[in-house]
Amino acid sequence: MQKFSSYLAEEKNVHMEHIEDSILNGGVKGARQAINYLRSLRDMLAGNAARSVKVTVKWDGAPAIFAGKDPSDGKFFVAKKGVFNKNPKVYKTNADIDADTDGDLNAKLKEALKYLPALGIEGVVQGDFLYSKKDIKTVEIDGESYITFHPNTIVYAIPAKSELAKTILASNIGVVWHTVYRGATFETMSASFGEEIASDLTKSRNVWAVDASYKDASGTATFSKRETTKITKILSDAGKSFQKIKPATMNDVSSNPEFLIRMKGFINVKVKAGEKIKDPNTFVKQMVDWIYDYYQKDIDKLKTERGKKNKAAKRTEVMAYFSNTPKAQIVEMFKMYNLLVDAKHMIIGKLDKAKTIGTFLQTADGYKVTPQEGFVAIDRFGKNAVKLVDRMQFSQANFSPEFIKGWQK
C-alpha cells in the first residue's frame, strides 16, 4: 500500500491532494490524519491551539516556477516542473529557454532568469509567477482605482494609492514563494512546506517577492463560540462515522491504484458539474454505474475480441470492490467524506477573512468578488501538506466561459 505521506508531499510539490480525498488516498491513516488536521485548524481559529498549525495561502499564479542553484555545478537556473525529471530540465541561459519554450512562458522564464539571481537564492525554491510589468493594469472597481494582475483565473487588486501598489509598479516581476527543496541532487531533494522564504532573500526593487504564509494581520479570522460549537459537532460526527467504517473499506481503495483513479475520476465529474454529494446512498449507486460504463466505453472502442476480453477482466477486477464491500460501509465512508468537506468549508470561509489583497473574477460586464483560491495545511514538521479548496466554487470559476481568464487576453 502506498503510504499516506507520499500522497501528501510526494517528496516534490508537483501535485497536492484535497484534504477530503485523504480518505481515499491514504485509507485509515489518511482519514485519521485529515480529521486531525481539521481539528487543529479549528483550534487555531478558535484561539486555543495547543501548538501552532502551519497554513499557507494558495495563490492562483502561473506558471509554477523553480529557481536556485543547480547542486551539480552551482550555476543559477530557473525551471518548470521538469526540474524533477529523470534528466532534470533546467534553464541557465536564454538559449536554453528558447530551445524548449515559446510565447508568454518563454518571456516569463527569461524575465525570471534575468531578475531572480539578485535575490541571492540558496538551494532550490518553488513558487508561482504572478506578473510581469506588462501584466499590471489600472482599473476601476466599484468607483475605486486599483492596480491589478491576472495570472490565471483570479484577478488580484490593490488600491492604486497604497504603498503596496507603488512597490509593485516599481518592480518588473512578482513571485510568491511556498516550497523549499533540500538535497544533494535534484533526484534526492525533498520538499519542505510553510517556511518563510521571501523574508530571507536579498531585497531587489525589480522583484516583488512574497511568502505564501498565512497571516491574520486583521485579527478577524476567529471562530465565534457558536461557530466553534458547530464545527466541533461536524468533526465529532465525522469521528463517529470513522469508527463505524471497517479498515478494509478505506484501505482497499487506497491500495488499488486503478480503482482509486476511477473513484476520484467520478468525484471530479461531479465537481465539474457543480453537483454536491447530497445523498451518499444515491452517490454510491451513481458511482458504480459510472465506473462500469467507463470500462464499457473502452470495451466498445476495441476491435479485437482479445482486447475486449482483457478490458472486461480489468473491469471485473475493479468492480470487485463493490461486490466484496457492503454498500452500507461505502455509504458511511462518503458520509464522513461529506462531513470533512463541510468542516473544510467553514475553515476556508474564516481564513479568507484575513486577506489583504482583493480577489475578483473578471466578466464581460466587470468584476465579481471571489474568495482566494484556497489554503494549504501543513504538518508541524513541514513535510506533509494537503490543500483546502472550495472545489465547486473554484471549478465553476475555472471552467465557466462567464469568467475571463488571464491567459485569454
XYZ file of C-alpha atoms in Angstrom:
409
model
C 0.000 0.000 0.000
C 1.289 3.470 -0.826
C 1.999 5.471 2.300
C -0.213 8.465 3.065
C 2.801 10.736 3.383
C 3.635 10.080 -0.253
C 0.217 11.350 -1.268
C 0.625 14.461 0.845
C 4.101 15.635 -0.029
C 5.092 13.260 -2.828
C 8.660 14.396 -1.967
C 8.238 17.035 -4.675
C 5.460 19.617 -4.687
C 4.199 18.909 -8.201
C 0.701 17.825 -7.209
C -1.158 18.326 -3.953
C -4.266 16.446 -2.844
C -7.559 17.757 -1.442
C -7.897 17.111 2.277
C -11.144 15.127 1.932
C -9.520 12.815 -0.621
C -7.138 11.691 2.124
C -9.790 9.094 2.989
C -9.349 7.537 -0.442
C -5.632 8.165 -0.918
C -4.438 7.042 2.479
C -7.068 4.690 3.847
C -7.465 4.569 7.628
C -4.264 6.525 8.253
C -5.300 9.184 5.742
C -8.770 9.579 7.246
C -7.366 9.905 10.750
C -4.810 12.467 9.661
C -7.423 14.511 7.742
C -9.648 14.687 10.828
C -6.669 15.697 12.971
C -5.684 18.434 10.503
C -9.193 19.885 10.617
C -9.342 19.685 14.407
C -6.032 21.532 14.641
C -7.265 24.243 12.279
C -10.475 24.546 14.284
C -8.424 25.003 17.444
C -6.239 27.612 15.777
C -9.235 29.606 14.605
C -10.937 29.241 17.984
C -7.853 30.718 19.601
C -6.930 27.723 21.734
C -4.476 25.721 19.667
C -2.142 23.595 21.770
C 0.530 24.161 19.137
C 0.715 26.330 16.051
C -0.639 24.999 12.759
C 1.157 25.946 9.578
C -1.129 27.356 6.895
C -0.216 28.907 3.574
C -2.342 30.703 1.014
C -2.831 29.177 -2.435
C -2.179 31.948 -4.938
C -3.622 31.472 -8.414
C -0.348 32.197 -10.170
C 1.066 30.846 -13.415
C 3.397 29.377 -14.376
C 4.799 27.404 -11.455
C 8.458 28.315 -11.253
C 11.537 26.769 -9.649
C 14.749 28.699 -9.108
C 18.085 28.340 -7.374
C 21.487 26.787 -7.801
C 21.999 23.513 -9.600
C 23.662 21.277 -6.981
C 25.752 19.622 -9.699
C 27.606 22.793 -10.781
C 26.438 25.674 -8.558
C 25.017 27.620 -11.514
C 21.787 29.584 -11.193
C 18.782 28.197 -13.047
C 15.050 28.603 -13.490
C 12.758 25.729 -14.376
C 9.242 24.375 -14.776
C 8.126 21.146 -13.084
C 10.501 19.224 -15.366
C 13.243 20.043 -12.868
C 12.498 16.704 -11.198
C 12.511 14.584 -14.337
C 14.938 11.677 -14.519
C 17.004 14.017 -16.686
C 16.330 17.394 -14.982
C 15.195 20.103 -17.364
C 16.666 23.391 -16.138
C 17.349 26.682 -17.925
C 20.594 28.519 -17.259
C 20.678 30.713 -20.367
C 18.181 32.373 -22.674
C 19.244 29.883 -25.337
C 18.153 27.034 -23.032
C 14.738 28.673 -22.677
C 14.393 29.300 -26.431
C 15.194 25.658 -27.161
C 12.282 24.394 -25.084
C 9.561 27.084 -24.824
C 7.842 29.855 -26.713
C 5.230 32.570 -26.290
C 4.329 34.040 -22.889
C 6.010 31.202 -20.980
C 9.258 31.886 -22.825
C 9.099 35.586 -21.941
C 8.341 34.960 -18.252
C 11.121 32.408 -17.836
C 13.587 34.845 -19.399
C 12.482 37.592 -17.011
C 12.821 35.193 -14.096
C 16.333 34.242 -15.240
C 17.230 37.939 -15.527
C 15.866 39.227 -12.221
C 15.807 36.355 -9.719
C 19.611 35.914 -9.297
C 19.657 39.247 -7.435
C 17.620 37.659 -4.629
C 20.574 35.531 -3.545
C 18.617 32.281 -3.510
C 20.499 29.436 -1.827
C 19.411 25.915 -2.662
C 16.158 25.475 -4.607
C 12.803 27.175 -4.064
C 9.425 26.876 -5.766
C 6.748 29.496 -6.293
C 4.199 30.878 -8.697
C 4.800 33.656 -11.192
C 2.283 36.451 -10.541
C 3.042 39.138 -13.107
C 5.438 40.851 -15.465
C 5.398 44.632 -15.739
C 3.246 44.424 -18.882
C 0.612 42.452 -16.940
C -0.108 45.279 -14.478
C -3.332 47.121 -15.306
C -5.097 50.067 -13.717
C -8.838 49.508 -13.460
C -11.805 50.959 -11.644
C -13.873 48.628 -9.466
C -16.933 49.987 -7.670
C -15.686 53.534 -8.130
C -12.204 52.900 -6.708
C -8.952 52.777 -8.676
C -6.892 49.592 -8.399
C -3.787 48.147 -9.962
C -4.386 44.532 -10.918
C -2.614 41.431 -12.153
C -4.448 38.432 -13.573
C -2.131 35.434 -13.948
C -4.800 32.748 -14.274
C -8.442 32.717 -13.104
C -8.370 35.148 -10.164
C -7.727 38.876 -10.558
C -5.646 40.363 -7.723
C -6.412 44.008 -6.969
C -4.524 46.535 -4.835
C -5.743 50.115 -4.165
C -3.815 52.305 -6.592
C -2.806 54.859 -3.942
C -1.415 52.318 -1.481
C 2.266 51.781 -0.653
C 1.993 48.209 -1.888
C 0.790 49.462 -5.272
C 3.852 51.711 -5.502
C 6.145 48.776 -4.734
C 4.504 46.571 -7.346
C 4.530 49.292 -10.007
C 8.259 49.832 -9.438
C 9.035 46.124 -9.900
C 9.455 44.118 -13.088
C 8.115 40.755 -11.897
C 6.166 39.350 -8.962
C 6.608 35.867 -7.474
C 5.012 34.155 -4.471
C 7.242 31.519 -2.832
C 5.894 28.490 -0.978
C 8.276 25.491 -1.007
C 11.947 24.877 -0.212
C 13.889 21.857 -1.507
C 16.964 20.358 0.066
C 19.207 17.566 -1.137
C 22.496 16.796 -2.851
C 20.823 16.157 -6.227
C 17.524 17.059 -7.889
C 16.549 13.397 -7.701
C 17.077 13.122 -3.949
C 15.642 16.510 -2.949
C 12.688 16.593 -0.581
C 10.170 19.373 -0.105
C 9.649 21.495 2.992
C 6.403 23.471 3.172
C 5.413 26.579 5.079
C 8.850 28.134 5.551
C 9.461 31.867 5.398
C 11.330 32.272 2.129
C 10.970 35.820 0.814
C 11.933 37.395 4.128
C 15.330 35.668 3.966
C 16.095 36.754 0.401
C 18.074 39.807 -0.665
C 15.722 42.682 -1.446
C 15.525 43.752 -5.086
C 13.494 46.606 -6.494
C 12.945 44.532 -9.631
C 11.172 41.652 -7.850
C 8.121 41.758 -5.624
C 8.793 38.555 -3.695
C 6.174 37.469 -1.180
C 5.715 34.417 1.043
C 2.582 32.298 0.814
C 2.481 32.087 4.631
C -0.941 32.806 6.112
C -1.082 35.795 8.444
C -4.151 37.229 10.139
C -2.973 40.812 10.427
C -6.582 41.987 10.774
C -7.373 39.738 13.732
C -10.791 38.969 12.183
C -10.284 35.314 11.249
C -11.506 33.809 14.500
C -14.392 31.434 15.132
C -17.129 32.681 17.408
C -18.312 30.423 20.222
C -21.314 29.390 18.118
C -19.138 28.633 15.086
C -16.730 26.641 17.230
C -19.616 24.585 18.577
C -20.917 23.975 15.055
C -17.642 22.792 13.553
C -16.892 20.699 16.647
C -20.216 18.898 16.109
C -19.344 18.283 12.443
C -15.934 16.856 13.329
C -17.450 14.770 16.115
C -19.918 13.270 13.636
C -17.033 12.590 11.236
C -15.229 10.773 14.044
C -18.312 8.672 14.772
C -18.571 7.720 11.094
C -14.886 6.828 11.105
C -15.465 4.410 13.974
C -18.275 2.663 12.066
C -16.181 2.015 8.951
C -14.144 -1.182 8.728
C -10.475 -0.557 7.877
C -10.726 -2.599 4.668
C -13.437 -0.281 3.301
C -10.915 2.563 3.068
C -7.686 0.612 2.732
C -8.980 -1.407 -0.225
C -9.422 1.867 -2.125
C -6.001 3.317 -1.292
C -4.216 0.035 -2.100
C -5.767 -0.316 -5.578
C -4.336 2.435 -7.837
C -6.653 1.642 -10.759
C -9.787 1.754 -8.606
C -8.574 4.875 -6.796
C -8.215 6.716 -10.107
C -11.700 5.657 -11.234
C -13.353 6.650 -7.946
C -11.655 10.054 -7.893
C -12.499 10.472 -11.585
C -16.191 10.146 -10.775
C -15.867 12.664 -7.937
C -14.205 15.138 -10.308
C -17.014 14.691 -12.843
C -19.475 15.661 -10.116
C -17.341 18.617 -9.026
C -17.123 19.996 -12.571
C -20.890 19.593 -12.935
C -21.372 21.537 -9.699
C -23.111 18.589 -8.025
C -22.570 18.031 -4.313
C -22.881 14.664 -2.607
C -26.348 15.399 -1.251
C -27.327 11.776 -0.683
C -24.387 9.388 -0.209
C -26.603 6.394 -0.968
C -27.560 7.784 -4.395
C -23.987 8.957 -4.961
C -22.591 5.452 -4.444
C -25.142 3.938 -6.821
C -24.264 6.507 -9.494
C -20.564 5.853 -8.964
C -20.994 2.111 -9.510
C -22.849 2.755 -12.773
C -20.334 5.387 -13.923
C -17.288 3.160 -13.341
C -18.981 0.216 -15.088
C -19.893 2.427 -18.065
C -16.363 3.897 -18.135
C -14.945 0.467 -18.947
C -17.802 -0.392 -21.295
C -16.959 2.649 -23.428
C -13.367 1.445 -23.625
C -14.517 -2.080 -24.496
C -16.739 -0.773 -27.300
C -13.781 1.088 -28.837
C -11.624 -2.019 -29.075
C -11.634 -4.025 -32.302
C -10.276 -7.414 -31.217
C -12.017 -9.934 -29.017
C -8.825 -10.418 -27.068
C -8.637 -6.709 -26.311
C -12.283 -6.625 -25.280
C -11.792 -9.671 -23.052
C -8.754 -8.136 -21.306
C -10.566 -4.849 -20.683
C -13.633 -6.696 -19.367
C -11.361 -8.621 -17.000
C -9.915 -5.330 -15.742
C -13.444 -4.067 -15.132
C -14.328 -7.207 -13.189
C -11.205 -6.758 -11.080
C -12.019 -3.128 -10.292
C -15.736 -3.685 -9.727
C -14.949 -6.485 -7.241
C -14.661 -3.795 -4.549
C -18.403 -3.181 -4.757
C -19.134 -6.911 -4.556
C -16.809 -7.502 -1.609
C -17.695 -4.400 0.416
C -21.134 -3.911 1.984
C -22.830 -0.927 0.375
C -23.674 0.482 3.807
C -19.943 0.703 4.533
C -19.221 2.638 1.324
C -22.162 4.962 2.034
C -20.801 5.589 5.546
C -17.402 6.421 4.057
C -18.955 9.102 1.886
C -20.983 10.418 4.807
C -17.651 11.013 6.515
C -16.274 12.486 3.270
C -19.181 14.960 3.232
C -18.620 15.952 6.852
C -14.947 16.682 6.178
C -15.993 18.889 3.247
C -18.453 20.768 5.497
C -15.755 21.384 8.108
C -13.296 22.408 5.399
C -15.725 24.991 4.013
C -16.196 26.559 7.447
C -12.431 26.854 7.836
C -11.907 28.260 4.334
C -14.598 30.875 4.884
C -12.982 32.052 8.094
C -9.393 32.020 6.792
C -10.437 34.095 3.782
C -11.496 36.982 6.033
C -7.858 37.790 6.741
C -6.860 38.500 3.121
C -5.207 41.857 2.491
C -5.340 41.847 -1.321
C -8.645 41.964 -3.175
C -9.600 38.930 -5.244
C -12.045 39.128 -8.145
C -13.295 37.254 -11.181
C -13.474 39.198 -14.427
C -16.606 39.030 -16.555
C -17.606 40.818 -19.735
C -19.566 43.258 -17.556
C -16.939 43.951 -14.901
C -15.601 42.310 -11.773
C -17.152 39.937 -9.255
C -15.747 39.473 -5.736
C -14.433 35.947 -5.093
C -12.573 34.237 -2.239
C -8.925 33.285 -2.566
C -8.201 30.052 -4.411
C -7.723 28.228 -1.129
C -5.194 27.293 1.524
C -2.650 24.614 2.333
C -2.492 22.884 5.722
C 0.959 21.656 6.721
C 2.034 19.325 9.499
C 4.315 20.669 12.209
C 7.353 19.078 10.555
C 6.718 20.921 7.277
C 6.854 17.683 5.281
C 3.200 16.777 4.656
C 0.628 19.108 3.153
C -2.936 18.997 1.843
C -4.985 21.684 0.137
C -8.228 23.217 1.323
C -10.143 24.479 -1.702
C -13.842 25.049 -2.305
C -13.815 22.718 -5.294
C -17.304 23.559 -6.548
C -16.716 27.285 -6.450
C -13.243 27.274 -7.947
C -14.159 24.678 -10.560
C -17.042 26.851 -11.723
C -14.741 29.855 -11.973
C -12.092 27.809 -13.759
C -14.323 26.166 -16.355
C -17.181 28.617 -16.838
C -16.935 30.749 -20.011
C -18.593 33.533 -17.998
C -15.284 34.350 -16.367
C -12.368 35.727 -18.380
C -9.021 34.078 -17.639
C -5.697 35.905 -17.636
C -4.326 33.758 -20.443
C -7.289 34.582 -22.707
C -6.117 38.141 -23.247
